[in-house]
Amino acid sequence: MVLDLDAINESLREVFTEESAELIDDLEARLLSLEEDGEDIEQIHAAFRAAHSIKGGAGALSYELMVELTHLAEAILEEYRTEKSSPNAESIALLLDSVDWLRKMMDSGNPSTFPREPELEELMESLKGHIGKHDAEQSDVEAAAKDSGDDSREHDAAQGDTAPDGTTSSDAAPSDATLSGGYSISFRPHADIMKGGNDPLRILRELHEMGTLTGSCTESELPDLLDLDPATIHIAWDLHLSTEATEEEIEDVFSWVEDECELEISAQAPSAETEENQPAQAVAETEGPSEAAANAPPEPDPAASSSSSGEDAQSEAPAKDAARKKSAKSEQAPSRRPKAVVRVSTDKIDALINMVGELVITQSILGEIDDDSEAELDAQQLSRIRNGLRQLARNTRDIQESVMQIRMLPIADLFHRVPRIVHDIGRKLNKQITLETHGEQTELDRNLLEQLSEPLVHLVRNALDHGIEQPEERQAAGKNPTGVISLSATQESGNVLIRISDDGKGLNTQRILEKAWEKGLIPKGVTPKDEEIHSCIFRPGFSTTDTVSEVSGRGVGMDVVARNITNLGGQVQIRSEAGKGTDISIKLPLTLAILDAQLVRVGNETFVIPILSIVESLQADPNRFLLIANRDEGYRLRDRPLQVLRLGETFGLTSRSRSEEQPKMMVVVEVSDAQLCLVVDELLGQQQVVVKSLEKNFRRVEGLAGATILGDGTVALILDVSRLIDMRREHQRRGLFGASSYQVSGALQ
């Protein structure tokens, strides 16, 4: 058997990448909670465990810089755990910066080659400065108190302080740590300990850092090389640790593997040699600092303290050479982003397996009929075929829904990115802000979640910058000085509704209207409904902000938000009330892969319109057609003029509806409060369609979002309603609409 070490390492890297992303998110969430409640010991322990796990996994993969940074963060969290210091704004800010750098390292694709940037070095120095800071401050206080003492205190020190039992400090027994003979440790890890991400070598390294570690390993169960599984442990260790650490501190080193090993830790009695050295140690304690330092033996080299013989020291040289070669190889390796991974619950997988089983049974029934039918089918066989086909249709539909469920993830994965943004921007703008989230378990297609991230972040940043007022401004308006931003998600039939709301000052409707008049978006002097005025902020380049903001710029970018959401097949609406706040609603389909659609015929071709974009369908009244501004075709629908788009002319297709005898069918579509009448020849019905990329299989065509294959094998093109509305606006401004058309019929040949 040939071991593919590269494949094994790649597998370990993928597992670590997946788990570290969750651990980093968890660490960040715990730190944000600690900033609000620094006395929550459970949050402190959870944050420490997350940092400890990240460090352990990074160490196993030789991500040295990542280990170094996480170790510093872990040291500060350890001081929180042992109550040597308490969480404060300064140290939490440094730990959050560490989280950002850990993300950068993982996003780089190869943390082993991540550069030691000056900003990172500066952060690590700041972290080092915070480690032991409390002890240093306490020492300064004690030194100041000692210096301020009188002569009688010096006399007491010379004579020896009297202990409760009548002895003096010079006669008192040395500490347990001084007299201790160390600890005997029997460590027998289970064979599959590494499959959980734990590395015994990392544990040995941590023990080595606590003192002098010696011992031996048991190799009796080690298999032959050809049978060796590198992910399985076959050895055990009998160790001796000389340290001043307590037994509880040693147990903490094994806290992550206590259920995956057999462990015995016992304190050893001091040896005779140790007892002989006790008087000298006691004398050294009573000597002045300079004398003690002069008489102290030289510190052992940490690199050599773990070896007990010359042979062990010689064996280190090849190991170091191998480590250097491994490091050089990793530096030369190209950065590769890990494959995207989705965790799926076993319930969903079990359901899918059961449905596949039903499908196999149906196939078996139909197969038997095919084997028996050498002649023409009789009525009984035809009945069995029909029943089998109906069952096949049900099975296919169930499998389709089940497979789509595998791609569904809770929207909590998206919402969890927001608290950090609220925290950082709130501090930068000196605003007091509370974040509320609801419906975090609402599920959405994974691809939608990824593409929704940027629009959501932009909307939250806008609310933080322009929506929420300063505390004193809120108090003057009779509000709570702490503003509230709320994120919620609910499922409505086949759609998900996401709302981003705040209780800030709301939009300045009059200012937006004046800007819209100035830009010609609304005819001068016309005052439409507030909703239509507010929707102007989603137009390209629209802004009412006169000064540049570091957080959200000049307002430019809301058009990108609207475009991204409509590209996902969704809609965005905005409602605002002066002095009370703003509410932005995003309506999205559950998935992009399957679409609920209305089929329409235009000429000899079939088009697909997403149901989510359709307001209504109707038979057109020829008397209601009109001209808008004496040039653009429109249609009066319930006394409201709407622009008209003839799909046949737009895409260069022959339309049979041009004859006056045949009535025209119209489909009214809407995106972000903008409506448009599409003229079609015939409504064919509604069904679910599987979306295929037109760009990958043909080329990009303006006004089309993709294609699908119908039941009869023909190709139908899916309309991009948002882009059609934009195209209509562009041609209206240029006066060119109808002068050119898009020849797409060739794509169907």
XYZ file of C-alpha atoms in Angstrom:
749
model
C 0.000 0.000 0.000
C 1.380 3.407 -1.016
C 0.437 6.286 1.263
C -0.561 9.477 -0.543
C 0.597 11.983 2.083
C -0.313 14.965 -0.083
C -3.888 13.724 -0.358
C -4.021 13.121 3.406
C -2.707 16.614 4.153
C -5.142 18.152 1.686
C -8.001 16.320 3.393
C -6.864 17.586 6.793
C -6.612 21.127 5.451
C -10.152 20.988 4.104
C -11.497 19.748 7.433
C -9.593 22.433 9.334
C -10.765 25.159 6.939
C -14.377 24.172 7.493
C -14.095 23.862 11.261
C -11.915 26.938 11.758
C -14.467 29.145 9.995
C -17.069 28.090 12.553
C -14.622 28.446 15.436
C -13.560 31.935 14.343
C -17.209 33.006 14.069
C -17.898 31.510 17.486
C -14.869 33.244 19.017
C -16.003 36.587 17.602
C -19.542 36.124 18.945
C -18.216 35.251 22.405
C -15.947 38.302 22.473
C -18.812 40.603 21.520
C -20.872 39.104 24.345
C -17.999 39.637 26.775
C -17.869 43.313 25.876
C -21.459 43.618 27.083
C -21.074 41.325 30.095
C -17.459 40.757 31.082
C -18.473 38.680 34.117
C -20.069 35.861 32.113
C -17.645 33.056 32.925
C -19.351 30.660 30.494
C -18.635 33.000 27.596
C -15.008 33.290 28.739
C -14.606 29.505 28.826
C -16.273 29.150 25.419
C -14.016 31.812 23.886
C -10.941 30.120 25.343
C -11.997 26.726 23.981
C -12.530 28.200 20.514
C -9.081 29.846 20.499
C -7.509 26.668 21.886
C -9.067 24.548 19.128
C -7.954 26.945 16.407
C -4.402 26.886 17.745
C -4.371 23.101 17.957
C -5.594 22.610 14.393
C -3.216 25.246 13.031
C -0.317 23.616 14.855
C -1.114 20.219 13.376
C -0.876 21.768 9.883
C 2.257 23.819 10.685
C 0.509 27.183 10.288
C 3.122 28.752 12.561
C 2.041 32.392 12.277
C -1.546 31.427 12.974
C -0.427 29.425 16.012
C 1.621 32.364 17.299
C -1.241 34.831 17.006
C -3.819 32.467 18.507
C -1.474 31.618 21.371
C -1.266 35.290 22.337
C -5.035 35.654 22.210
C -5.405 32.440 24.203
C -3.030 33.783 26.870
C -5.228 36.842 27.430
C -8.344 34.648 27.597
C -6.521 32.408 30.096
C -6.008 35.440 32.330
C -9.754 36.072 32.097
C -10.410 32.456 33.090
C -8.086 32.573 36.103
C -9.388 36.032 37.068
C -5.928 37.563 36.821
C -7.576 40.244 34.698
C -11.054 41.171 33.554
C -12.388 41.774 30.040
C -12.182 45.451 29.111
C -12.788 47.487 25.966
C -9.087 47.746 25.094
C -8.242 44.053 25.346
C -11.503 42.968 23.656
C -10.704 45.312 20.747
C -7.291 43.664 20.362
C -8.841 40.193 20.437
C -11.387 41.197 17.794
C -8.547 42.502 15.626
C -6.920 39.086 16.069
C -10.112 37.459 14.797
C -9.933 39.644 11.676
C -6.353 38.553 10.998
C -7.231 34.892 11.522
C -9.928 35.270 8.875
C -7.459 36.901 6.502
C -5.050 34.009 6.981
C -7.735 31.427 6.231
C -9.079 33.400 3.265
C -5.572 33.561 1.773
C -5.878 29.872 0.905
C -2.483 28.987 2.408
C -1.939 30.295 5.957
C 1.547 28.742 6.045
C 2.803 31.391 3.599
C 0.873 34.346 5.004
C 3.259 37.337 5.295
C 4.162 38.951 8.601
C 2.711 42.338 7.719
C 3.698 45.379 9.839
C 0.124 45.853 11.088
C 0.033 42.228 12.229
C 3.379 42.560 14.007
C 2.099 45.686 15.757
C -1.023 43.836 16.897
C 1.015 40.928 18.243
C 3.229 43.330 20.212
C 0.117 44.949 21.683
C -1.213 41.514 22.674
C 2.096 40.693 24.361
C 1.873 43.976 26.239
C -1.503 42.969 27.666
C -0.365 39.544 28.839
C 0.566 39.830 32.490
C -0.342 43.511 32.503
C -2.472 43.075 35.611
C 0.363 41.318 37.450
C 2.789 44.088 36.500
C 0.383 46.762 37.700
C -0.175 44.840 40.931
C 3.615 44.569 41.448
C 3.964 48.313 40.950
C 1.279 48.918 43.576
C 2.955 46.559 46.032
C 6.369 48.127 45.377
C 4.963 51.589 45.997
C 3.346 50.412 49.213
C 6.624 48.850 50.340
C 8.618 52.000 49.592
C 6.173 54.071 51.634
C 6.631 51.861 54.723
C 8.425 53.072 57.889
C 11.551 51.791 59.644
C 9.575 49.414 61.836
C 8.491 47.484 58.731
C 12.123 47.153 57.684
C 12.892 45.861 61.182
C 10.088 43.303 60.923
C 11.410 42.174 57.559
C 14.908 41.722 58.975
C 13.645 39.679 61.915
C 11.208 37.677 59.804
C 7.456 38.142 59.740
C 5.678 36.121 62.374
C 3.354 33.473 61.011
C 0.122 32.483 62.763
C 1.814 29.400 64.243
C 4.636 31.454 65.722
C 7.299 30.657 63.123
C 9.057 33.233 61.015
C 9.262 33.385 57.239
C 12.837 32.121 57.274
C 11.723 29.036 59.166
C 8.577 28.403 57.141
C 8.428 25.297 54.962
C 9.078 25.786 51.260
C 6.094 25.757 48.899
C 4.635 22.505 47.545
C 5.868 23.443 44.080
C 9.438 23.729 45.356
C 9.383 20.426 47.199
C 7.365 18.600 44.577
C 8.926 15.635 42.834
C 6.836 16.470 39.772
C 4.026 14.479 38.248
C 3.794 11.048 36.705
C 1.508 11.018 33.658
C 0.204 7.949 31.865
C -1.287 9.066 28.528
C -2.894 6.404 26.325
C -4.884 8.043 23.515
C -7.597 6.122 21.729
C -6.799 4.977 18.212
C -9.173 7.465 16.513
C -8.244 10.538 18.567
C -6.862 12.376 15.519
C -10.107 11.965 13.575
C -11.664 14.491 15.942
C -8.988 17.069 15.105
C -6.835 16.439 18.204
C -3.095 15.896 17.963
C -1.204 14.166 20.819
C 2.008 15.905 19.738
C 0.419 19.270 20.462
C -0.414 18.078 23.981
C 3.186 17.000 24.541
C 4.366 20.418 23.360
C 2.122 22.153 25.883
C 3.386 19.934 28.694
C 6.951 20.727 27.634
C 6.207 24.448 27.946
C 5.110 23.914 31.565
C 8.437 22.534 32.784
C 10.902 19.700 32.169
C 9.293 16.776 30.381
C 10.866 13.320 30.119
C 9.445 9.908 29.436
C 9.067 7.061 26.981
C 6.474 5.779 24.541
C 5.012 2.295 24.227
C 5.226 0.868 20.701
C 3.985 -2.671 21.320
C 0.787 -2.152 19.313
C 2.476 -0.430 16.377
C 1.542 -2.329 13.144
C 3.745 -3.058 10.158
C 4.505 -0.095 7.924
C 2.302 -1.371 5.092
C -0.661 -1.637 7.484
C -0.043 1.735 9.125
C -2.866 4.264 8.985
C -1.359 7.736 9.518
C -4.641 9.006 10.971
C -4.680 6.301 13.687
C -2.684 6.376 16.935
C -1.003 3.117 17.972
C 1.350 4.321 20.726
C 1.080 5.539 24.329
C 3.293 7.608 26.645
C 4.582 7.291 30.202
C 5.802 10.757 31.176
C 7.371 12.632 34.054
C 6.844 16.382 34.309
C 8.869 18.562 36.680
C 6.901 21.763 37.028
C 5.517 24.293 39.456
C 2.105 24.012 37.809
C -0.779 22.539 39.756
C -2.435 19.243 38.916
C -5.543 21.138 37.771
C -3.462 23.113 35.258
C -2.025 19.889 33.876
C -5.510 18.405 33.589
C -6.557 21.465 31.593
C -4.033 20.499 28.915
C -5.940 17.233 28.425
C -9.402 18.819 28.755
C -10.136 18.436 25.042
C -9.229 14.752 24.895
C -10.367 13.451 28.275
C -13.057 11.354 26.549
C -10.646 10.122 23.882
C -7.858 8.703 26.018
C -6.943 6.844 29.188
C -5.239 9.316 31.509
C -3.631 9.032 34.940
C -1.902 11.961 36.665
C -0.274 11.486 40.058
C 1.985 13.724 42.118
C 5.409 12.212 42.943
C 7.107 12.427 46.329
C 10.351 14.453 46.317
C 13.504 12.380 45.883
C 16.385 12.307 48.378
C 18.410 14.535 46.064
C 15.598 17.067 46.116
C 15.446 16.979 49.951
C 19.187 17.629 50.182
C 18.782 20.719 48.033
C 15.908 22.131 50.107
C 18.044 24.139 52.625
C 19.911 25.806 49.781
C 16.611 26.661 48.134
C 15.294 28.079 51.402
C 18.424 30.208 51.810
C 18.104 31.434 48.247
C 14.591 32.638 49.028
C 15.851 34.822 51.894
C 18.731 36.307 49.918
C 18.464 39.610 48.131
C 17.507 39.670 44.477
C 21.014 40.225 43.189
C 22.518 37.434 45.307
C 19.819 34.980 44.333
C 20.358 35.750 40.697
C 24.092 35.335 41.054
C 23.787 31.957 42.788
C 21.025 30.629 40.533
C 22.018 27.837 38.149
C 21.837 28.633 34.432
C 18.449 28.036 32.822
C 18.273 24.875 30.738
C 17.829 25.244 26.989
C 14.095 24.633 26.310
C 14.939 22.944 23.032
C 17.015 20.332 24.859
C 14.997 19.914 28.046
C 12.656 17.312 26.581
C 15.468 14.902 25.703
C 17.159 12.736 28.317
C 20.075 11.299 26.319
C 22.639 12.198 23.668
C 20.906 9.910 21.215
C 17.697 11.945 21.545
C 19.637 15.139 20.891
C 21.211 13.634 17.772
C 17.809 12.504 16.518
C 16.578 16.090 16.551
C 18.832 17.151 13.662
C 17.122 15.059 10.952
C 13.725 16.111 12.333
C 14.663 19.782 12.059
C 15.947 19.273 8.519
C 12.694 17.573 7.585
C 10.723 20.412 9.165
C 12.717 22.961 7.183
C 12.121 21.042 3.952
C 8.430 20.796 4.741
C 8.268 24.533 5.428
C 10.094 25.330 2.184
C 7.766 23.039 0.257
C 4.696 24.710 1.758
C 6.057 28.148 0.872
C 6.474 27.096 -2.746
C 3.031 25.530 -2.932
C 0.503 27.669 -4.750
C -2.376 29.118 -2.753
C -5.552 27.200 -3.380
C -8.911 28.155 -2.053
C -10.652 25.268 -0.308
C -13.703 23.701 -1.855
C -17.018 25.002 -0.611
C -18.545 22.609 1.910
C -22.116 22.439 3.175
C -23.026 20.515 6.304
C -26.196 18.502 5.896
C -28.265 17.027 8.712
C -28.607 13.250 8.711
C -32.408 13.602 8.641
C -32.257 15.201 5.194
C -29.888 12.526 3.908
C -32.058 9.722 5.322
C -35.146 11.205 3.667
C -33.331 11.396 0.336
C -32.165 7.777 0.609
C -35.733 6.646 1.335
C -37.022 8.504 -1.728
C -34.344 6.978 -3.920
C -35.505 3.585 -2.637
C -39.075 4.382 -3.686
C -37.782 5.428 -7.103
C -35.973 2.112 -7.499
C -39.172 0.221 -6.654
C -41.118 2.190 -9.282
C -38.416 1.553 -11.861
C -38.584 -2.145 -11.021
C -42.366 -2.223 -11.590
C -42.056 -0.521 -14.964
C -39.148 -2.813 -15.877
C -41.247 -5.942 -15.286
C -43.969 -4.634 -17.597
C -41.360 -3.967 -20.292
C -39.950 -7.522 -19.969
C -43.419 -9.146 -20.234
C -44.626 -7.079 -23.181
C -43.446 -8.938 -26.256
C -46.756 -8.232 -27.993
C -49.171 -5.334 -27.791
C -50.014 -4.137 -24.293
C -53.377 -5.105 -22.882
C -55.617 -2.868 -20.766
C -54.244 -4.199 -17.479
C -50.650 -3.508 -18.475
C -51.537 -0.007 -19.668
C -53.186 0.652 -16.313
C -50.063 -0.535 -14.495
C -47.912 1.721 -16.689
C -50.090 4.742 -15.942
C -49.952 4.028 -12.207
C -46.190 3.567 -12.401
C -45.735 6.844 -14.275
C -47.850 8.684 -11.706
C -45.764 7.163 -8.938
C -42.602 8.096 -10.840
C -43.786 11.707 -11.086
C -44.432 11.817 -7.324
C -41.051 10.281 -6.549
C -39.269 12.698 -8.868
C -41.003 15.682 -7.284
C -40.193 14.461 -3.757
C -36.543 13.853 -4.660
C -36.316 17.273 -6.255
C -37.643 18.944 -3.110
C -35.394 16.832 -0.905
C -32.276 17.650 -2.922
C -33.146 21.342 -2.769
C -33.434 21.057 1.014
C -29.817 19.890 1.132
C -28.758 23.253 -0.316
C -30.825 25.155 2.226
C -28.997 26.796 5.131
C -30.353 28.823 8.058
C -30.170 32.545 7.503
C -28.422 32.748 10.885
C -25.188 32.157 8.939
C -25.805 35.544 7.296
C -27.160 37.379 10.342
C -24.176 36.371 12.478
C -21.905 38.625 10.410
C -23.846 41.726 11.414
C -23.095 42.041 15.188
C -19.430 42.740 14.507
C -20.348 45.441 11.976
C -22.737 47.070 14.446
C -20.083 46.900 17.164
C -17.279 48.440 15.101
C -19.298 51.182 13.419
C -21.132 52.037 16.639
C -17.814 52.659 18.370
C -16.432 54.601 15.404
C -19.476 56.906 15.257
C -19.897 57.104 19.066
C -23.433 55.764 18.786
C -25.218 53.451 21.192
C -26.872 50.694 19.180
C -28.646 47.454 20.017
C -29.095 44.730 17.399
C -32.165 42.494 17.427
C -32.539 39.412 15.222
C -35.609 37.273 14.585
C -36.267 34.197 12.471
C -32.639 33.088 12.327
C -33.630 29.491 11.568
C -35.435 30.476 8.354
C -33.699 28.579 5.548
C -32.506 29.956 2.231
C -30.552 28.552 -0.697
C -26.808 28.622 -0.032
C -26.074 30.504 -3.256
C -28.623 33.148 -2.334
C -27.066 33.561 1.105
C -23.645 34.183 -0.390
C -24.891 36.747 -2.902
C -27.121 38.470 -0.349
C -24.261 39.151 2.051
C -22.974 42.333 0.409
C -26.402 44.013 -0.050
C -27.372 43.230 3.541
C -24.125 44.645 4.927
C -24.548 47.818 2.871
C -28.095 48.343 4.150
C -27.016 47.833 7.759
C -24.102 50.247 7.373
C -26.449 52.815 5.849
C -28.843 52.462 8.788
C -25.976 52.870 11.251
C -24.589 55.949 9.537
C -27.639 57.825 8.238
C -30.509 56.302 10.216
C -29.573 56.087 13.884
C -29.002 59.478 15.511
C -26.387 60.452 18.087
C -27.437 59.702 21.718
C -27.896 63.382 22.619
C -29.968 63.967 19.477
C -32.201 61.007 20.345
C -32.661 62.229 23.904
C -33.610 65.679 22.655
C -36.278 64.033 20.470
C -37.646 62.104 23.464
C -36.155 58.776 22.367
C -34.064 56.204 24.169
C -30.394 57.205 23.656
C -29.722 53.644 22.460
C -30.900 53.050 18.917
C -32.276 49.728 17.708
C -31.570 47.945 14.426
C -33.681 44.883 13.747
C -33.099 42.000 11.316
C -35.867 39.502 10.711
C -36.591 36.682 8.285
C -39.871 34.874 7.640
C -40.987 32.363 5.044
C -44.073 33.128 2.972
C -45.134 30.243 0.700
C -42.236 29.890 -1.770
C -40.487 33.111 -0.763
C -38.438 34.523 2.085
C -39.051 38.031 3.421
C -36.056 39.741 5.034
C -36.537 43.051 6.831
C -33.916 45.556 7.948
C -35.463 48.230 10.154
C -34.245 50.947 12.498
C -35.866 53.415 14.892
C -33.795 56.345 13.628
C -34.749 59.657 12.076
C -36.156 58.206 8.853
C -35.747 59.496 5.322
C -36.060 63.175 4.465
C -38.879 62.839 1.948
C -38.848 66.486 0.883
C -35.074 66.473 0.319
C -35.332 63.292 -1.796
C -38.170 64.811 -3.837
C -36.176 67.975 -4.530
C -33.181 65.910 -5.619
C -35.438 63.773 -7.845
C -36.813 66.938 -9.475
C -33.276 68.180 -9.980
C -32.190 64.931 -11.668
C -35.355 64.655 -13.739
C -36.416 61.397 -12.121
C -39.780 62.935 -11.244
C -41.400 65.679 -13.364
C -40.916 69.084 -11.773
C -43.856 70.023 -9.561
C -45.273 66.478 -9.422
C -45.489 64.979 -5.919
C -46.171 61.218 -6.042
C -46.729 58.901 -3.079
C -44.030 58.668 -0.414
C -43.196 55.103 -1.471
C -42.400 56.238 -5.016
C -40.316 59.149 -3.740
C -38.353 56.902 -1.390
C -37.667 54.385 -4.175
C -35.599 57.080 -5.917
C -32.696 56.320 -3.567
C -32.213 53.073 -5.504
C -31.524 54.975 -8.751
C -27.883 55.045 -9.964
C -25.875 57.973 -8.613
C -28.723 59.273 -6.443
C -27.668 60.829 -3.141
C -28.862 63.566 -0.810
C -25.627 63.546 1.214
C -23.346 66.536 0.779
C -20.400 65.217 2.804
C -18.370 62.073 2.346
C -18.855 59.466 5.074
C -16.166 56.915 5.821
C -18.878 54.399 6.658
C -21.312 54.669 3.759
C -19.870 57.234 1.381
C -22.191 59.654 -0.405
C -25.113 57.224 -0.536
C -23.938 55.826 -3.869
C -24.346 52.066 -3.811
C -28.048 51.692 -3.075
C -28.584 51.188 -6.797
C -26.106 48.300 -6.629
C -28.043 46.850 -3.705
C -31.300 46.973 -5.663
C -29.672 45.532 -8.786
C -28.079 42.653 -6.876
C -31.350 41.769 -5.211
C -33.323 41.871 -8.461
C -30.619 39.748 -10.109
C -31.466 37.146 -7.477
C -35.084 37.216 -8.604
C -36.104 39.319 -5.626
C -37.737 42.635 -4.900
C -36.834 45.429 -2.490
C -39.257 47.927 -0.973
C -38.666 50.804 1.400
C -40.978 52.485 3.891
C -39.972 55.347 6.124
C -41.570 57.805 8.520
C -39.814 60.953 9.651
C -38.646 60.713 13.234
C -39.679 57.070 13.620
C -37.354 55.107 11.384
C -36.984 53.187 8.156
C -38.010 49.680 7.125
C -36.524 47.947 4.069
C -38.087 44.677 2.907
C -36.355 42.176 0.637
C -38.474 39.447 -0.946
C -36.559 36.510 -2.405
C -37.346 33.073 -3.827
C -36.220 30.158 -1.671
C -33.826 28.964 -4.352
C -32.351 30.055 -7.660
C -32.166 26.557 -9.128
C -35.932 26.011 -9.477
C -38.373 28.738 -10.392
C -42.157 29.047 -10.160
C -42.963 30.501 -13.557
C -45.631 31.618 -15.993
C -45.126 30.393 -19.568
C -46.130 32.768 -22.383
C -46.001 32.494 -26.161
C -44.578 35.251 -28.340
C -44.655 34.405 -32.030
C -43.414 30.834 -32.321
C -41.283 30.970 -29.169
C -41.998 30.346 -25.491
C -40.795 32.657 -22.738
C -40.767 32.201 -18.970
C -41.736 34.975 -16.534
C -40.968 34.444 -12.798
C -44.213 34.338 -10.827
C -42.619 36.502 -8.129
C -42.436 39.436 -10.572
C -46.017 39.188 -11.877
C -48.675 41.540 -10.517
C -51.522 40.432 -12.778
C -52.385 39.154 -16.252
C -55.217 40.528 -18.357
C -56.707 40.773 -21.809
C -55.832 44.195 -23.177
C -58.447 46.752 -24.162
C -57.353 48.473 -27.427
C -59.041 51.682 -26.269
C -56.723 51.995 -23.284
C -53.462 52.226 -25.238
C -51.990 55.726 -25.209
C -48.833 57.734 -25.878
C -46.721 58.959 -22.973
C -45.026 62.308 -23.688
C -46.304 61.994 -27.279
C -43.810 59.283 -28.184
C -43.752 56.287 -25.784
C -46.460 53.645 -25.893
C -48.379 53.237 -22.678
C -51.472 51.591 -21.269
C -53.994 53.056 -18.842
C -54.653 50.513 -16.106
C -57.253 51.681 -13.580
C -56.494 55.336 -14.408
C -52.777 54.815 -13.965
C -50.534 55.085 -17.050
C -48.001 52.237 -17.384
C -45.257 51.837 -19.943
C -45.667 49.050 -22.490
C -43.036 46.658 -23.779
C -43.821 44.460 -26.788
C -41.694 41.328 -26.396
C -42.112 40.447 -30.072
C -40.505 43.715 -31.194
C -37.910 43.743 -28.437
C -36.509 40.322 -29.336
C -37.091 40.525 -33.104
C -39.789 37.846 -33.243
C -42.848 37.713 -35.463
C -45.967 38.164 -33.375
C -49.341 36.881 -34.530
C -50.981 39.351 -32.144
C -50.258 42.176 -34.581
C -53.563 41.504 -36.331
C -56.391 43.621 -35.029
C -58.811 40.664 -34.831
C -56.777 38.804 -32.216
C -56.901 40.420 -28.756
C -53.579 41.182 -27.064
C -52.657 39.559 -23.760
C -50.734 41.601 -21.214
C -48.698 40.611 -18.185
C -48.066 43.376 -15.637
C -44.722 42.878 -13.910
C -43.157 44.797 -11.047
C -39.696 45.230 -9.537
C -39.037 47.666 -6.667
C -42.304 49.587 -7.197
C -41.587 49.996 -10.937
C -44.277 48.399 -13.134
C -44.287 47.468 -16.817
C -46.857 45.931 -19.180
C -45.487 43.076 -21.294
C -47.449 42.394 -24.491
C -47.553 38.666 -25.320
C -49.587 36.483 -27.665
C -50.835 33.826 -25.284
C -50.663 32.627 -21.678
C -49.656 28.944 -21.650
C -49.855 28.015 -17.987
C -47.763 27.895 -14.832
C -45.173 25.337 -13.761
C -41.847 24.916 -11.995
C -38.815 25.158 -14.261
C -35.171 24.265 -13.716
C -32.948 27.285 -14.390
C -29.979 26.768 -16.736
C -27.284 29.341 -17.443
C -27.653 30.879 -20.899
C -24.241 32.531 -20.655
C -22.412 29.245 -20.094
C -24.221 27.387 -22.872
C -24.613 30.184 -25.447
C -23.804 33.803 -24.618
C -25.159 36.610 -22.483
C -28.289 38.256 -23.914
C -29.690 41.491 -22.502
C -33.113 40.990 -20.964
C -32.725 37.246 -20.405
C -31.835 35.627 -17.087
C -31.356 32.077 -18.354
C -33.115 29.214 -20.074
C -34.977 26.025 -19.263
C -35.963 22.814 -21.048
C -39.673 22.095 -21.205
C -41.359 18.716 -21.069
C -41.494 18.390 -24.871
C -37.742 19.018 -25.123
C -37.959 22.589 -26.425
C -35.950 25.440 -24.942
C -37.737 28.366 -23.279
C -35.964 31.597 -22.392
C -36.386 33.088 -18.902
C -37.002 36.843 -18.858
C -34.904 39.108 -16.648
C -37.737 41.423 -15.605
C -35.493 43.847 -13.756
C -33.248 44.294 -16.776
C -36.218 44.721 -19.118
C -37.509 47.571 -16.953
C -34.052 49.184 -16.963
C -33.828 48.755 -20.741
C -37.241 50.411 -21.131
C -36.079 53.371 -19.047
C -32.833 53.722 -20.986
C -34.575 53.658 -24.370
C -37.208 56.067 -23.107
C -34.519 58.585 -22.185
C -32.810 58.167 -25.545
C -36.029 58.019 -27.572
C -34.752 54.873 -29.248
C -37.120 52.213 -28.023
C -38.373 50.138 -30.910
C -35.619 51.404 -33.217
C -33.532 48.308 -32.577
C -34.287 44.797 -31.436
C -32.403 41.850 -29.979
C -32.216 38.907 -32.347
C -32.313 35.920 -29.986
C -34.197 33.401 -32.077
C -30.853 31.991 -33.239
C -30.185 30.871 -29.671
C -33.090 28.447 -29.952
C -31.989 26.719 -33.133
